GROMACS .gro file of C-alpha atoms in nm:
model
  379
    1MET     CA    1  -1.744  -0.806   1.813
    2SER     CA    2  -1.566  -0.533   1.618
    3THR     CA    3  -1.210  -0.619   1.523
    4ALA     CA    4  -1.109  -0.265   1.620
    5ASP     CA    5  -1.201  -0.345   1.980
    6THR     CA    6  -1.028  -0.681   1.991
    7SER     CA    7  -0.714  -0.719   2.203
    8THR     CA    8  -0.406  -0.888   2.063
    9ASP     CA    9  -0.463  -1.227   2.229
   10GLU     CA   10  -0.835  -1.221   2.151
   11LEU     CA   11  -0.755  -1.137   1.791
   12THR     CA   12  -0.514  -1.430   1.761
   13ALA     CA   13  -0.769  -1.665   1.917
   14GLU     CA   14  -1.044  -1.537   1.687
   15ALA     CA   15  -0.825  -1.576   1.378
   16GLU     CA   16  -0.738  -1.935   1.477
   17ARG     CA   17  -1.106  -2.016   1.543
   18VAL     CA   18  -1.225  -1.877   1.210
   19LEU     CA   19  -0.949  -2.044   1.010
   20ARG     CA   20  -1.020  -2.384   1.170
   21ILE     CA   21  -1.383  -2.353   1.059
   22CYS     CA   22  -1.267  -2.254   0.710
   23THR     CA   23  -1.029  -2.551   0.700
   24ALA     CA   24  -1.312  -2.788   0.785
   25CYS     CA   25  -1.543  -2.632   0.526
   26MET     CA   26  -1.324  -2.524   0.232
   27TYR     CA   27  -1.632  -2.413   0.036
   28CYS     CA   28  -1.436  -2.104  -0.071
   29ASP     CA   29  -1.144  -2.302  -0.214
   30GLY     CA   30  -1.072  -2.140  -0.549
   31LEU     CA   31  -1.165  -1.786  -0.451
   32CYS     CA   32  -0.813  -1.685  -0.352
   33PRO     CA   33  -0.475  -1.831  -0.244
   34VAL     CA   34  -0.565  -1.821   0.128
   35PHE     CA   35  -0.775  -2.137   0.108
   36PRO     CA   36  -0.521  -2.362  -0.070
   37ALA     CA   37  -0.269  -2.237   0.189
   38ILE     CA   38  -0.481  -2.356   0.484
   39ASP     CA   39  -0.589  -2.687   0.330
   40ASP     CA   40  -0.531  -2.973   0.580
   41LYS     CA   41  -0.394  -2.732   0.843
   42HIS     CA   42  -0.531  -2.755   1.196
   43GLU     CA   43  -0.280  -2.544   1.389
   44PHE     CA   44  -0.192  -2.184   1.309
   45ARG     CA   45   0.113  -2.021   1.460
   46LEU     CA   46   0.133  -1.642   1.481
   47SER     CA   47   0.370  -1.642   1.182
   48ASP     CA   48   0.109  -1.841   0.984
   49LEU     CA   49  -0.161  -1.590   1.076
   50ASN     CA   50   0.059  -1.301   0.965
   51TYR     CA   51   0.136  -1.480   0.639
   52LEU     CA   52  -0.228  -1.565   0.565
   53SER     CA   53  -0.351  -1.218   0.655
   54ASN     CA   54  -0.114  -1.063   0.402
   55LEU     CA   55  -0.197  -1.327   0.142
   56CYS     CA   56  -0.561  -1.214   0.170
   57HIS     CA   57  -0.638  -0.943  -0.088
   58ASN     CA   58  -0.959  -0.837   0.088
   59CYS     CA   59  -1.177  -0.918  -0.214
   60ARG     CA   60  -1.454  -1.023   0.031
   61GLY     CA   61  -1.573  -1.307  -0.187
   62CYS     CA   62  -1.554  -1.549   0.108
   63TRP     CA   63  -1.777  -1.322   0.320
   64TYR     CA   64  -2.065  -1.341   0.073
   65ALA     CA   65  -2.009  -1.712   0.000
   66CYS     CA   66  -1.977  -1.818   0.366
   67GLN     CA   67  -2.261  -2.024   0.511
   68TYR     CA   68  -2.125  -1.960   0.862
   69ALA     CA   69  -2.124  -1.580   0.842
   70PRO     CA   70  -2.357  -1.389   1.079
   71PRO     CA   71  -2.637  -1.444   1.169
   72HIS     CA   72  -2.507  -1.803   1.189
   73PRO     CA   73  -2.391  -1.874   1.547
   74PHE     CA   74  -2.036  -1.941   1.423
   75ALA     CA   75  -2.023  -1.574   1.315
   76VAL     CA   76  -1.734  -1.628   1.075
   77ASN     CA   77  -1.599  -1.300   0.938
   78LEU     CA   78  -1.273  -1.396   0.772
   79PRO     CA   79  -1.209  -1.070   0.575
   80ALA     CA   80  -1.244  -0.846   0.883
   81THR     CA   81  -1.043  -1.082   1.104
   82LEU     CA   82  -0.756  -1.113   0.857
   83ALA     CA   83  -0.763  -0.736   0.801
   84ALA     CA   84  -0.710  -0.678   1.173
   85VAL     CA   85  -0.430  -0.938   1.188
   86ARG     CA   86  -0.274  -0.783   0.878
   87ARG     CA   87  -0.272  -0.436   1.034
   88ARG     CA   88  -0.117  -0.580   1.350
   89SER     CA   89   0.152  -0.751   1.141
   90TYR     CA   90   0.256  -0.411   1.002
   91ALA     CA   91   0.295  -0.273   1.355
   92ASP     CA   92   0.475  -0.580   1.490
   93HIS     CA   93   0.745  -0.580   1.221
   94LEU     CA   94   0.798  -0.210   1.167
   95TRP     CA   95   1.142  -0.066   1.224
   96PRO     CA   96   1.209   0.122   1.443
   97PRO     CA   97   0.954  -0.071   1.655
   98VAL     CA   98   0.824   0.240   1.833
   99LEU     CA   99   0.667   0.355   1.505
  100GLY     CA  100   0.437   0.053   1.517
  101ARG     CA  101   0.219   0.241   1.766
  102ALA     CA  102   0.120   0.474   1.484
  103PHE     CA  103  -0.090   0.195   1.330
  104GLY     CA  104  -0.324   0.222   1.630
  105SER     CA  105  -0.454   0.565   1.521
  106PRO     CA  106  -0.312   0.622   1.173
  107VAL     CA  107  -0.523   0.921   1.077
  108THR     CA  108  -0.418   1.132   1.375
  109GLY     CA  109  -0.048   1.044   1.350
  110ILE     CA  110  -0.019   1.089   0.976
  111ALA     CA  111  -0.221   1.413   0.968
  112ALA     CA  112  -0.020   1.563   1.255
  113ILE     CA  113   0.322   1.476   1.112
  114VAL     CA  114   0.243   1.585   0.757
  115SER     CA  115   0.086   1.910   0.879
  116LEU     CA  116   0.393   1.990   1.088
  117ILE     CA  117   0.628   1.922   0.797
  118VAL     CA  118   0.420   2.134   0.558
  119LEU     CA  119   0.412   2.422   0.808
  120ALA     CA  120   0.787   2.390   0.872
  121THR     CA  121   0.858   2.398   0.499
  122LEU     CA  122   0.636   2.703   0.448
  123ALA     CA  123   0.797   2.879   0.745
  124PHE     CA  124   1.148   2.804   0.617
  125VAL     CA  125   1.063   2.934   0.270
  126LEU     CA  126   0.894   3.247   0.407
  127LEU     CA  127   1.195   3.327   0.627
  128SER     CA  128   1.471   3.243   0.381
  129SER     CA  129   1.345   3.334   0.033
  130PRO     CA  130   1.366   3.685  -0.114
  131PRO     CA  131   1.016   3.838  -0.140
  132ALA     CA  132   1.062   3.891  -0.513
  133ALA     CA  133   1.121   3.518  -0.568
  134LEU     CA  134   0.841   3.410  -0.336
  135PHE     CA  135   0.567   3.651  -0.439
  136GLY     CA  136   0.671   3.758  -0.787
  137ALA     CA  137   0.562   3.602  -1.116
  138ASP     CA  138   0.867   3.418  -1.247
  139ASP     CA  139   0.871   3.112  -1.473
  140SER     CA  140   1.226   3.161  -1.607
  141GLU     CA  141   1.488   2.888  -1.583
  142GLY     CA  142   1.584   2.818  -1.219
  143ALA     CA  143   1.275   2.996  -1.075
  144PHE     CA  144   1.194   2.700  -0.847
  145TYR     CA  145   1.539   2.710  -0.691
  146ARG     CA  146   1.507   3.078  -0.612
  147VAL     CA  147   1.217   2.979  -0.386
  148LEU     CA  148   1.404   2.687  -0.228
  149PRO     CA  149   1.766   2.618  -0.325
  150TRP     CA  150   1.823   2.293  -0.512
  151SER     CA  151   2.060   2.155  -0.248
  152ILE     CA  152   1.797   2.194   0.028
  153MET     CA  153   1.513   2.069  -0.193
  154ALA     CA  154   1.703   1.761  -0.311
  155GLY     CA  155   1.857   1.699   0.031
  156ALA     CA  156   1.522   1.702   0.215
  157ALA     CA  157   1.353   1.487  -0.049
  158GLY     CA  158   1.644   1.242  -0.062
  159ALA     CA  159   1.673   1.210   0.316
  160SER     CA  160   1.299   1.156   0.368
  161LEU     CA  161   1.281   0.906   0.082
  162LEU     CA  162   1.587   0.719   0.215
  163TRP     CA  163   1.419   0.704   0.557
  164ALA     CA  164   1.105   0.554   0.403
  165VAL     CA  165   1.293   0.299   0.195
  166ALA     CA  166   1.513   0.192   0.489
  167CYS     CA  167   1.221   0.155   0.734
  168ILE     CA  168   0.996  -0.033   0.492
  169GLY     CA  169   1.285  -0.248   0.367
  170LEU     CA  170   1.386  -0.350   0.720
  171ALA     CA  171   1.022  -0.412   0.819
  172THR     CA  172   0.975  -0.638   0.517
  173LEU     CA  173   1.297  -0.825   0.598
  174ARG     CA  174   1.180  -0.879   0.959
  175PHE     CA  175   0.841  -0.999   0.832
  176TRP     CA  176   1.002  -1.240   0.583
  177ARG     CA  177   1.233  -1.388   0.846
  178THR     CA  178   0.937  -1.475   1.071
  179MET     CA  179   0.730  -1.647   0.805
  180ALA     CA  180   0.974  -1.765   0.535
  181PRO     CA  181   0.873  -2.109   0.398
  182ASP     CA  182   1.070  -2.420   0.486
  183VAL     CA  183   1.132  -2.521   0.126
  184PRO     CA  184   1.444  -2.604  -0.080
  185ARG     CA  185   1.626  -2.311  -0.236
  186GLY     CA  186   1.533  -2.443  -0.582
  187ALA     CA  187   1.162  -2.415  -0.503
  188LEU     CA  188   1.213  -2.060  -0.386
  189LEU     CA  189   1.393  -1.970  -0.708
  190ARG     CA  190   1.123  -2.133  -0.922
  191ALA     CA  191   0.864  -1.935  -0.730
  192LEU     CA  192   1.009  -1.597  -0.825
  193ALA     CA  193   0.849  -1.579  -1.171
  194PRO     CA  194   0.493  -1.683  -1.073
  195ALA     CA  195   0.507  -1.465  -0.763
  196LEU     CA  196   0.619  -1.167  -0.969
  197ARG     CA  197   0.335  -1.235  -1.216
  198ASP     CA  198   0.079  -1.237  -0.932
  199ILE     CA  199   0.225  -0.918  -0.784
  200VAL     CA  200   0.229  -0.724  -1.112
  201THR     CA  201  -0.107  -0.842  -1.245
  202LEU     CA  202  -0.288  -0.831  -0.905
  203ARG     CA  203  -0.436  -1.164  -1.012
  204HIS     CA  204  -0.591  -1.235  -0.675
  205LEU     CA  205  -0.801  -0.920  -0.686
  206GLY     CA  206  -0.996  -1.124  -0.939
  207GLY     CA  207  -1.172  -1.314  -0.660
  208GLY     CA  208  -1.118  -1.645  -0.842
  209GLY     CA  209  -1.254  -1.502  -1.169
  210PRO     CA  210  -1.561  -1.276  -1.124
  211GLY     CA  211  -1.376  -1.002  -0.936
  212CYS     CA  212  -1.412  -0.850  -0.589
  213ASN     CA  213  -1.736  -0.795  -0.400
  214ASP     CA  214  -1.690  -0.419  -0.394
  215VAL     CA  215  -2.054  -0.339  -0.322
  216GLY     CA  216  -2.264  -0.613  -0.165
  217GLU     CA  217  -2.293  -0.935  -0.359
  218ARG     CA  218  -2.218  -0.771  -0.693
  219THR     CA  219  -1.873  -0.852  -0.822
  220SER     CA  220  -1.653  -0.636  -1.040
  221HIS     CA  221  -1.292  -0.585  -1.143
  222HIS     CA  222  -1.303  -0.216  -1.048
  223ARG     CA  223  -1.059  -0.249  -0.754
  224ARG     CA  224  -0.806  -0.426  -0.969
  225LEU     CA  225  -0.852  -0.176  -1.252
  226PHE     CA  226  -0.818   0.133  -1.030
  227HIS     CA  227  -0.512  -0.015  -0.856
  228HIS     CA  228  -0.347  -0.057  -1.197
  229VAL     CA  229  -0.448   0.294  -1.304
  230MET     CA  230  -0.308   0.447  -0.985
  231VAL     CA  231   0.021   0.258  -1.012
  232ALA     CA  232   0.054   0.350  -1.382
  233GLY     CA  233   0.006   0.716  -1.293
  234PHE     CA  234   0.260   0.689  -1.012
  235ALA     CA  235   0.508   0.535  -1.257
  236GLY     CA  236   0.451   0.829  -1.489
  237THR     CA  237   0.530   1.082  -1.217
  238ALA     CA  238   0.836   0.883  -1.109
  239LEU     CA  239   0.962   0.885  -1.468
  240SER     CA  240   0.894   1.259  -1.478
  241THR     CA  241   1.124   1.305  -1.178
  242VAL     CA  242   1.394   1.088  -1.335
  243SER     CA  243   1.377   1.274  -1.666
  244ALA     CA  244   1.390   1.608  -1.481
  245ALA     CA  245   1.706   1.490  -1.304
  246ILE     CA  246   1.858   1.404  -1.644
  247TYR     CA  247   1.764   1.747  -1.778
  248HIS     CA  248   1.922   1.911  -1.472
  249HIS     CA  249   2.243   1.709  -1.436
  250ALA     CA  250   2.312   1.581  -1.789
  251LEU     CA  251   2.177   1.863  -2.002
  252GLY     CA  252   2.240   2.147  -1.757
  253VAL     CA  253   1.883   2.286  -1.785
  254ALA     CA  254   1.709   2.385  -1.461
  255ALA     CA  255   1.333   2.370  -1.393
  256PRO     CA  256   1.070   2.486  -1.469
  257TYR     CA  257   1.063   2.313  -1.807
  258PRO     CA  258   0.845   2.395  -2.111
  259LEU     CA  259   0.501   2.236  -2.133
  260ALA     CA  260   0.610   2.021  -2.426
  261SER     CA  261   0.918   1.886  -2.242
  262LEU     CA  262   0.938   1.524  -2.132
  263PRO     CA  263   0.935   1.592  -1.754
  264VAL     CA  264   0.622   1.808  -1.778
  265LEU     CA  265   0.434   1.575  -2.014
  266LEU     CA  266   0.513   1.269  -1.802
  267GLY     CA  267   0.422   1.452  -1.482
  268LEU     CA  268   0.098   1.592  -1.626
  269VAL     CA  269  -0.026   1.265  -1.773
  270GLY     CA  270   0.096   1.062  -1.476
  271GLY     CA  271  -0.065   1.299  -1.226
  272VAL     CA  272  -0.404   1.300  -1.399
  273VAL     CA  273  -0.402   0.920  -1.437
  274MET     CA  274  -0.300   0.874  -1.073
  275LEU     CA  275  -0.582   1.102  -0.957
  276ALA     CA  276  -0.828   0.893  -1.161
  277GLY     CA  277  -0.705   0.576  -0.988
  278ILE     CA  278  -0.717   0.737  -0.642
  279ALA     CA  279  -1.070   0.868  -0.702
  280GLY     CA  280  -1.182   0.524  -0.816
  281LEU     CA  281  -1.040   0.351  -0.508
  282LEU     CA  282  -1.193   0.612  -0.276
  283TRP     CA  283  -1.527   0.565  -0.453
  284ILE     CA  284  -1.506   0.190  -0.385
  285GLU     CA  285  -1.415   0.247  -0.018
  286HIS     CA  286  -1.709   0.486   0.018
  287ARG     CA  287  -1.961   0.238  -0.124
  288ALA     CA  288  -1.821  -0.080   0.029
  289ASP     CA  289  -2.005  -0.289   0.285
  290THR     CA  290  -1.843  -0.208   0.621
  291GLU     CA  291  -1.928  -0.534   0.799
  292PRO     CA  292  -1.649  -0.747   0.645
  293SER     CA  293  -1.398  -0.465   0.709
  294ASP     CA  294  -1.161  -0.360   0.985
  295ARG     CA  295  -1.241   0.005   1.064
  296THR     CA  296  -0.881   0.101   1.133
  297GLU     CA  297  -0.759  -0.059   0.812
  298VAL     CA  298  -1.023   0.132   0.617
  299ALA     CA  299  -0.900   0.454   0.783
  300LEU     CA  300  -0.545   0.356   0.686
  301ASN     CA  301  -0.653   0.304   0.323
  302VAL     CA  302  -0.845   0.630   0.299
  303THR     CA  303  -0.573   0.834   0.470
  304PHE     CA  304  -0.307   0.703   0.233
  305LEU     CA  305  -0.521   0.769  -0.075
  306ILE     CA  306  -0.612   1.123   0.035
  307LEU     CA  307  -0.249   1.208   0.115
  308LEU     CA  308  -0.129   1.071  -0.220
  309GLY     CA  309  -0.408   1.268  -0.388
  310LEU     CA  310  -0.302   1.590  -0.212
  311VAL     CA  311   0.059   1.541  -0.321
  312THR     CA  312  -0.057   1.489  -0.680
  313LEU     CA  313  -0.304   1.778  -0.682
  314SER     CA  314  -0.050   2.019  -0.534
  315GLY     CA  315   0.202   1.919  -0.801
  316LEU     CA  316  -0.051   1.985  -1.076
  317ALA     CA  317  -0.139   2.317  -0.911
  318VAL     CA  318   0.228   2.424  -0.929
  319LEU     CA  319   0.224   2.339  -1.300
  320ALA     CA  320  -0.103   2.525  -1.361
  321PHE     CA  321  -0.004   2.843  -1.172
  322ARG     CA  322   0.372   2.853  -1.221
  323GLU     CA  323   0.354   3.171  -1.428
  324THR     CA  324   0.165   3.357  -1.154
  325PRO     CA  325   0.270   3.510  -0.817
  326ALA     CA  326   0.112   3.205  -0.646
  327MET     CA  327   0.389   2.976  -0.769
  328GLY     CA  328   0.622   3.029  -0.469
  329LEU     CA  329   0.376   2.933  -0.195
  330LEU     CA  330   0.223   2.654  -0.404
  331LEU     CA  331   0.569   2.508  -0.462
  332ALA     CA  332   0.654   2.531  -0.090
  333GLY     CA  333   0.325   2.360   0.000
  334HIS     CA  334   0.380   2.085  -0.259
  335LEU     CA  335   0.734   2.019  -0.139
  336GLY     CA  336   0.615   2.006   0.223
  337LEU     CA  337   0.354   1.747   0.125
  338VAL     CA  338   0.615   1.543  -0.064
  339PHE     CA  339   0.858   1.549   0.233
  340GLY     CA  340   0.575   1.461   0.474
  341PHE     CA  341   0.447   1.184   0.247
  342PHE     CA  342   0.789   1.017   0.244
  343VAL     CA  343   0.831   1.052   0.624
  344VAL     CA  344   0.498   0.883   0.705
  345LEU     CA  345   0.524   0.612   0.440
  346PRO     CA  346   0.661   0.351   0.688
  347PHE     CA  347   0.347   0.367   0.898
  348SER     CA  348   0.102   0.412   0.616
  349LYS     CA  349  -0.083   0.165   0.394
  350ALA     CA  350   0.222   0.166   0.166
  351VAL     CA  351   0.362  -0.116   0.381
  352HIS     CA  352   0.101  -0.355   0.244
  353ALA     CA  353   0.271  -0.377  -0.095
  354PRO     CA  354   0.601  -0.541   0.012
  355PHE     CA  355   0.431  -0.750   0.282
  356ARG     CA  356   0.181  -0.889   0.031
  357ALA     CA  357   0.461  -0.948  -0.219
  358ALA     CA  358   0.647  -1.151   0.047
  359ALA     CA  359   0.331  -1.354   0.122
  360LEU     CA  360   0.278  -1.424  -0.248
  361LEU     CA  361   0.639  -1.540  -0.277
  362ARG     CA  362   0.588  -1.786   0.011
  363ALA     CA  363   0.264  -1.914  -0.146
  364ALA     CA  364   0.436  -1.967  -0.482
  365ALA     CA  365   0.737  -2.135  -0.314
  366GLU     CA  366   0.519  -2.378  -0.120
  367LYS     CA  367   0.328  -2.459  -0.439
  368ALA     CA  368   0.654  -2.521  -0.627
  369ALA     CA  369   0.784  -2.745  -0.346
  370ALA     CA  370   0.456  -2.941  -0.336
  371GLY     CA  371   0.470  -2.986  -0.714
  372ALA     CA  372   0.824  -3.121  -0.692
  373ARG     CA  373   0.725  -3.368  -0.415
  374SER     CA  374   0.427  -3.487  -0.618
  375LYS     CA  375   0.650  -3.539  -0.921
  376ARG     CA  376   0.898  -3.744  -0.715
  377ASP     CA  377   0.618  -3.955  -0.568
  378ARG     CA  378   0.481  -4.036  -0.913
  379GLY     CA  379   0.829  -4.112  -1.048
   0.00000   0.00000   0.00000
C-alpha cells in the first residue's frame, strides 16, 4: 500500500506495526539513532511516532538490511512509513494550522503562490518604475533602487522573511511541546553540545558509517556531502546580503557594487556553490529507488530544491546582465522569487531542519539521562 494513499489512522497503525516488528528484531541497531530510541519499547504514542519520524534521516539503510521487507509477508517499509508520518507531523504542528493543508499537495500550492507573487512584483515594477530605469542600461550607484525603491524592496523582503521565521518558529515550538523528553534539566543541558554536533555535521546521514543507500544497495556519502555544499553556499549568499547591508547603511554606498567588492564576491561564490549542492541533491533524488520513499515527501524535496535553485539562478542572472537593458526585469523577477520563497517556506521542506534538530536534541537528552542513571546504579 502506498503511503500517499494511507489515511491518518491507517498511517498511525502501520507505523506502530512496523516499529513493533523493528523492536523485536533490532537487526538494524547501529544504522541510525531511530533504533536505539525504540529499543525495549512496545507502545508508541503519536508523539513518539512524530519524534521517531523526524529522527529518521531517510538514509534507507534499514530498507536494504531488512529481512522483513517485501516480498516478505510482513512487508516492512520503515523509511517510507516514517517519511509519511514525518510529512504529517509538519502539517499537524504548522502555525497557522490552516497552512498544514498545503502539505497535502505541496507542488501545486507552492507553484501557485510563488507564481502569483512573481507576477505581482513584475506588475508593480512595470506600473511604478520610469521606463528609462526599467528598460535602460544602468549600472551606476543606486540603479537597483530606481527599479524598485529601497524602502519597498527591504520592506517586502523583511515582512516575508519575518512571516517565515515566525511560522516555522511557532511550528517548531508546538512540535517540541508535544514530544519533549521527560528528563532532568541537567540532562537537557548536557545534550545541547552533542545534539549541535549531530545537527551541524549531519552525522546520521552516514548510515552508521558506510553512508546512505542513495541508489540501490550501493552506499555513498553523496547526500551528506551535497547537503553540506548547499548549506555552505547558502551561508555565502546570506553573508553577501549582510555585507551589502553594511555597505549601504554604514558606508553609505548603494548597490550595485563592483565585481571585486565583498557583497558581489560572496554572492557569486555562494550562489555557484549552492547551485552545485542543489544539482547534486536533485541528481540523487532522480536516481533513488522510489519504493522506500513517500511520493509526496519526494515532491516536497524536489519542489524546495527547484525553487531555491531558481532564486539562486535569477540572482546570478541579475549579476551577469546588470549592465544591460535586461537588468530591470531580471531584478524584478529575482525579487519576486525571493519574496515568494520566503512566503512559502513554512509549508515547504525547510520545516524539516528545525524539526529534525528538535528530534536530535531529544535523542541526545535521553541518552544523557540514561548515562546518568547508569552511573548512579554503578555507584
